[in-house]
Amino acid sequence: MLSLQLDNVSKWFGERQVFENINLKLENPTSLAIIGPNGCGKTTLLKIICGLIRPSRGKVRIKIDGQEVKPEVQRAFFSIVAPDVELYEELTALENLEFFTGLRNYNSSRTELNQKLEQVGLKDRGNEPLGSYSSGMKQRLKYAVALSVSPRVLILDEPSSNLDEEGIFLMEKIIEEQKKDRLVILATNDLKETQYARQIFKLGN
């Protein structure tokens, strides 16, 4: 059993308070949608949860079967799909997957990586440079990169960004599969996307 807990998490940038004293507890399997107006800190909160930035105050805790995980290894539990995630345009899709799985010290065969490409509808496009991809194809590849390390917690910022109808269908399948035995946390301005979540947390007024 994995649990994720936020204890009095607060964030300031300089003198500007983004949010204060956020308390949450999630136990897998479940899913959470974070909603709120632009500028309320949804993306910032996601980055704090997965360890990309530090809170100004408070703590993010992960426990496995009641035992707390050390902060320095928490990031290994997360993958994120977000508009500001950068992929390498000069590399092929497969090379991007190999690079990012290697960065996470995760061993995957070419066959396994091709299966991830097939999962996101890019089965026959793996050897093409990313510079030739449309924005929707790049978004699909971000999902493949995130899934390639079998994350215990999948973080999605604007999950359907740039996706066409087929891409949204594939995204929905991924979310439903992850929700079976893992955590999914998404941030969205599109209230239709809250249907993917079992719980909703509102930031801001």
JSON list of C-alpha atoms in Angstrom, two decimals, residues 22-120:
[
{"chain": "A", "resi": 22, "resn": "ILE", "atom": "CA", "xyz": [-2.40, 22.43, 2.01]},
{"chain": "A", "resi": 23, "resn": "ASN", "atom": "CA", "xyz": [-3.18, 19.11, 3.65]},
{"chain": "A", "resi": 24, "resn": "LEU", "atom": "CA", "xyz": [-3.99, 16.04, 1.59]},
{"chain": "A", "resi": 25, "resn": "LYS", "atom": "CA", "xyz": [-3.79, 12.30, 2.01]},
{"chain": "A", "resi": 26, "resn": "LEU", "atom": "CA", "xyz": [-4.14, 9.78, -0.80]},
{"chain": "A", "resi": 27, "resn": "GLU", "atom": "CA", "xyz": [-3.86, 6.00, -0.72]},
{"chain": "A", "resi": 28, "resn": "ASN", "atom": "CA", "xyz": [-3.55, 3.92, -3.83]},
{"chain": "A", "resi": 29, "resn": "PRO", "atom": "CA", "xyz": [-5.41, 3.07, -5.89]},
{"chain": "A", "resi": 30, "resn": "THR", "atom": "CA", "xyz": [-7.11, 6.40, -6.42]},
{"chain": "A", "resi": 31, "resn": "SER", "atom": "CA", "xyz": [-7.07, 9.54, -8.54]},
{"chain": "A", "resi": 32, "resn": "LEU", "atom": "CA", "xyz": [-7.21, 13.24, -7.73]},
{"chain": "A", "resi": 33, "resn": "ALA", "atom": "CA", "xyz": [-8.04, 16.27, -9.88]},
{"chain": "A", "resi": 34, "resn": "ILE", "atom": "CA", "xyz": [-6.65, 19.64, -8.80]},
{"chain": "A", "resi": 35, "resn": "ILE", "atom": "CA", "xyz": [-8.74, 22.51, -10.14]},
{"chain": "A", "resi": 36, "resn": "GLY", "atom": "CA", "xyz": [-8.79, 26.26, -9.75]},
{"chain": "A", "resi": 37, "resn": "PRO", "atom": "CA", "xyz": [-8.35, 29.53, -11.65]},
{"chain": "A", "resi": 38, "resn": "ASN", "atom": "CA", "xyz": [-5.25, 30.41, -13.66]},
{"chain": "A", "resi": 39, "resn": "GLY", "atom": "CA", "xyz": [-2.41, 31.47, -11.41]},
{"chain": "A", "resi": 40, "resn": "CYS", "atom": "CA", "xyz": [-3.68, 29.68, -8.31]},
{"chain": "A", "resi": 41, "resn": "GLY", "atom": "CA", "xyz": [-0.67, 27.35, -8.24]},
{"chain": "A", "resi": 42, "resn": "LYS", "atom": "CA", "xyz": [-1.89, 24.05, -9.74]},
{"chain": "A", "resi": 43, "resn": "THR", "atom": "CA", "xyz": [1.31, 23.42, -11.68]},
{"chain": "A", "resi": 44, "resn": "THR", "atom": "CA", "xyz": [3.44, 24.55, -8.75]},
{"chain": "A", "resi": 45, "resn": "LEU", "atom": "CA", "xyz": [1.66, 22.11, -6.44]},
{"chain": "A", "resi": 46, "resn": "LEU", "atom": "CA", "xyz": [2.21, 19.23, -8.88]},
{"chain": "A", "resi": 47, "resn": "LYS", "atom": "CA", "xyz": [5.92, 20.04, -9.05]},
{"chain": "A", "resi": 48, "resn": "ILE", "atom": "CA", "xyz": [6.14, 20.10, -5.26]},
{"chain": "A", "resi": 49, "resn": "ILE", "atom": "CA", "xyz": [4.36, 16.75, -5.01]},
{"chain": "A", "resi": 50, "resn": "CYS", "atom": "CA", "xyz": [6.78, 15.04, -7.38]},
{"chain": "A", "resi": 51, "resn": "GLY", "atom": "CA", "xyz": [9.88, 16.72, -5.96]},
{"chain": "A", "resi": 52, "resn": "LEU", "atom": "CA", "xyz": [10.79, 19.07, -8.80]},
{"chain": "A", "resi": 53, "resn": "ILE", "atom": "CA", "xyz": [10.62, 22.11, -6.52]},
{"chain": "A", "resi": 54, "resn": "ARG", "atom": "CA", "xyz": [10.60, 22.45, -2.75]},
{"chain": "A", "resi": 55, "resn": "PRO", "atom": "CA", "xyz": [7.77, 23.85, -0.68]},
{"chain": "A", "resi": 56, "resn": "SER", "atom": "CA", "xyz": [8.48, 27.02, 1.29]},
{"chain": "A", "resi": 57, "resn": "ARG", "atom": "CA", "xyz": [6.98, 25.26, 4.28]},
{"chain": "A", "resi": 58, "resn": "GLY", "atom": "CA", "xyz": [5.51, 21.86, 4.99]},
{"chain": "A", "resi": 59, "resn": "LYS", "atom": "CA", "xyz": [6.35, 18.38, 3.81]},
{"chain": "A", "resi": 60, "resn": "VAL", "atom": "CA", "xyz": [5.41, 15.75, 1.25]},
{"chain": "A", "resi": 61, "resn": "ARG", "atom": "CA", "xyz": [5.50, 12.23, 2.66]},
{"chain": "A", "resi": 62, "resn": "ILE", "atom": "CA", "xyz": [5.34, 8.87, 0.93]},
{"chain": "A", "resi": 63, "resn": "LYS", "atom": "CA", "xyz": [4.78, 5.69, 2.89]},
{"chain": "A", "resi": 64, "resn": "ILE", "atom": "CA", "xyz": [4.92, 2.09, 1.71]},
{"chain": "A", "resi": 65, "resn": "ASP", "atom": "CA", "xyz": [2.95, -0.25, 3.96]},
{"chain": "A", "resi": 66, "resn": "GLY", "atom": "CA", "xyz": [3.19, 2.34, 6.72]},
{"chain": "A", "resi": 67, "resn": "GLN", "atom": "CA", "xyz": [6.95, 2.85, 6.42]},
{"chain": "A", "resi": 68, "resn": "GLU", "atom": "CA", "xyz": [8.02, 6.36, 5.39]},
{"chain": "A", "resi": 69, "resn": "VAL", "atom": "CA", "xyz": [10.22, 6.65, 2.31]},
{"chain": "A", "resi": 70, "resn": "LYS", "atom": "CA", "xyz": [13.31, 8.84, 2.64]},
{"chain": "A", "resi": 71, "resn": "PRO", "atom": "CA", "xyz": [12.91, 12.20, 0.87]},
{"chain": "A", "resi": 72, "resn": "GLU", "atom": "CA", "xyz": [15.97, 11.65, -1.34]},
{"chain": "A", "resi": 73, "resn": "VAL", "atom": "CA", "xyz": [14.42, 8.61, -3.01]},
{"chain": "A", "resi": 74, "resn": "GLN", "atom": "CA", "xyz": [10.83, 9.82, -3.30]},
{"chain": "A", "resi": 75, "resn": "ARG", "atom": "CA", "xyz": [11.23, 11.13, -6.88]},
{"chain": "A", "resi": 76, "resn": "ALA", "atom": "CA", "xyz": [11.72, 7.57, -8.13]},
{"chain": "A", "resi": 77, "resn": "PHE", "atom": "CA", "xyz": [8.02, 6.96, -7.47]},
{"chain": "A", "resi": 78, "resn": "PHE", "atom": "CA", "xyz": [6.81, 9.68, -9.86]},
{"chain": "A", "resi": 79, "resn": "SER", "atom": "CA", "xyz": [6.48, 10.42, -13.56]},
{"chain": "A", "resi": 80, "resn": "ILE", "atom": "CA", "xyz": [5.06, 13.65, -14.94]},
{"chain": "A", "resi": 81, "resn": "VAL", "atom": "CA", "xyz": [3.40, 14.65, -18.22]},
{"chain": "A", "resi": 82, "resn": "ALA", "atom": "CA", "xyz": [3.31, 18.42, -18.53]},
{"chain": "A", "resi": 83, "resn": "PRO", "atom": "CA", "xyz": [3.52, 21.20, -21.15]},
{"chain": "A", "resi": 84, "resn": "ASP", "atom": "CA", "xyz": [6.98, 22.24, -19.93]},
{"chain": "A", "resi": 85, "resn": "VAL", "atom": "CA", "xyz": [8.49, 18.75, -20.03]},
{"chain": "A", "resi": 86, "resn": "GLU", "atom": "CA", "xyz": [11.26, 18.97, -22.62]},
{"chain": "A", "resi": 87, "resn": "LEU", "atom": "CA", "xyz": [12.03, 16.18, -25.07]},
{"chain": "A", "resi": 88, "resn": "TYR", "atom": "CA", "xyz": [14.94, 16.14, -27.52]},
{"chain": "A", "resi": 89, "resn": "GLU", "atom": "CA", "xyz": [13.91, 17.20, -31.02]},
{"chain": "A", "resi": 90, "resn": "GLU", "atom": "CA", "xyz": [17.06, 15.84, -32.70]},
{"chain": "A", "resi": 91, "resn": "LEU", "atom": "CA", "xyz": [16.54, 12.34, -31.27]},
{"chain": "A", "resi": 92, "resn": "THR", "atom": "CA", "xyz": [14.05, 9.76, -32.47]},
{"chain": "A", "resi": 93, "resn": "ALA", "atom": "CA", "xyz": [11.14, 8.72, -30.27]},
{"chain": "A", "resi": 94, "resn": "LEU", "atom": "CA", "xyz": [12.94, 5.50, -29.34]},
{"chain": "A", "resi": 95, "resn": "GLU", "atom": "CA", "xyz": [16.14, 7.36, -28.56]},
{"chain": "A", "resi": 96, "resn": "ASN", "atom": "CA", "xyz": [14.19, 9.72, -26.29]},
{"chain": "A", "resi": 97, "resn": "LEU", "atom": "CA", "xyz": [12.72, 6.74, -24.47]},
{"chain": "A", "resi": 98, "resn": "GLU", "atom": "CA", "xyz": [16.14, 5.13, -24.11]},
{"chain": "A", "resi": 99, "resn": "PHE", "atom": "CA", "xyz": [17.66, 8.38, -22.82]},
{"chain": "A", "resi": 100, "resn": "PHE", "atom": "CA", "xyz": [15.00, 9.08, -20.21]},
{"chain": "A", "resi": 101, "resn": "THR", "atom": "CA", "xyz": [14.76, 5.50, -18.94]},
{"chain": "A", "resi": 102, "resn": "GLY", "atom": "CA", "xyz": [18.56, 5.47, -18.65]},
{"chain": "A", "resi": 103, "resn": "LEU", "atom": "CA", "xyz": [18.43, 8.74, -16.74]},
{"chain": "A", "resi": 104, "resn": "ARG", "atom": "CA", "xyz": [16.15, 7.03, -14.23]},
{"chain": "A", "resi": 105, "resn": "ASN", "atom": "CA", "xyz": [18.39, 3.91, -14.10]},
{"chain": "A", "resi": 106, "resn": "TYR", "atom": "CA", "xyz": [15.49, 1.86, -15.45]},
{"chain": "A", "resi": 107, "resn": "ASN", "atom": "CA", "xyz": [16.41, -1.03, -17.71]},
{"chain": "A", "resi": 108, "resn": "SER", "atom": "CA", "xyz": [14.04, -1.58, -20.63]},
{"chain": "A", "resi": 109, "resn": "SER", "atom": "CA", "xyz": [14.55, -3.58, -23.80]},
{"chain": "A", "resi": 110, "resn": "ARG", "atom": "CA", "xyz": [13.83, -2.18, -27.26]},
{"chain": "A", "resi": 111, "resn": "THR", "atom": "CA", "xyz": [10.82, -4.50, -27.37]},
{"chain": "A", "resi": 112, "resn": "GLU", "atom": "CA", "xyz": [9.43, -3.03, -24.14]},
{"chain": "A", "resi": 113, "resn": "LEU", "atom": "CA", "xyz": [9.99, 0.53, -25.36]},
{"chain": "A", "resi": 114, "resn": "ASN", "atom": "CA", "xyz": [8.27, -0.23, -28.65]},
{"chain": "A", "resi": 115, "resn": "GLN", "atom": "CA", "xyz": [5.34, -1.55, -26.65]},
{"chain": "A", "resi": 116, "resn": "LYS", "atom": "CA", "xyz": [5.10, 1.84, -24.91]},
{"chain": "A", "resi": 117, "resn": "LEU", "atom": "CA", "xyz": [5.07, 3.55, -28.31]},
{"chain": "A", "resi": 118, "resn": "GLU", "atom": "CA", "xyz": [2.30, 1.20, -29.44]},
{"chain": "A", "resi": 119, "resn": "GLN", "atom": "CA", "xyz": [0.35, 2.02, -26.28]},
{"chain": "A", "resi": 120, "resn": "VAL", "atom": "CA", "xyz": [0.28, 5.70, -27.27]}
]
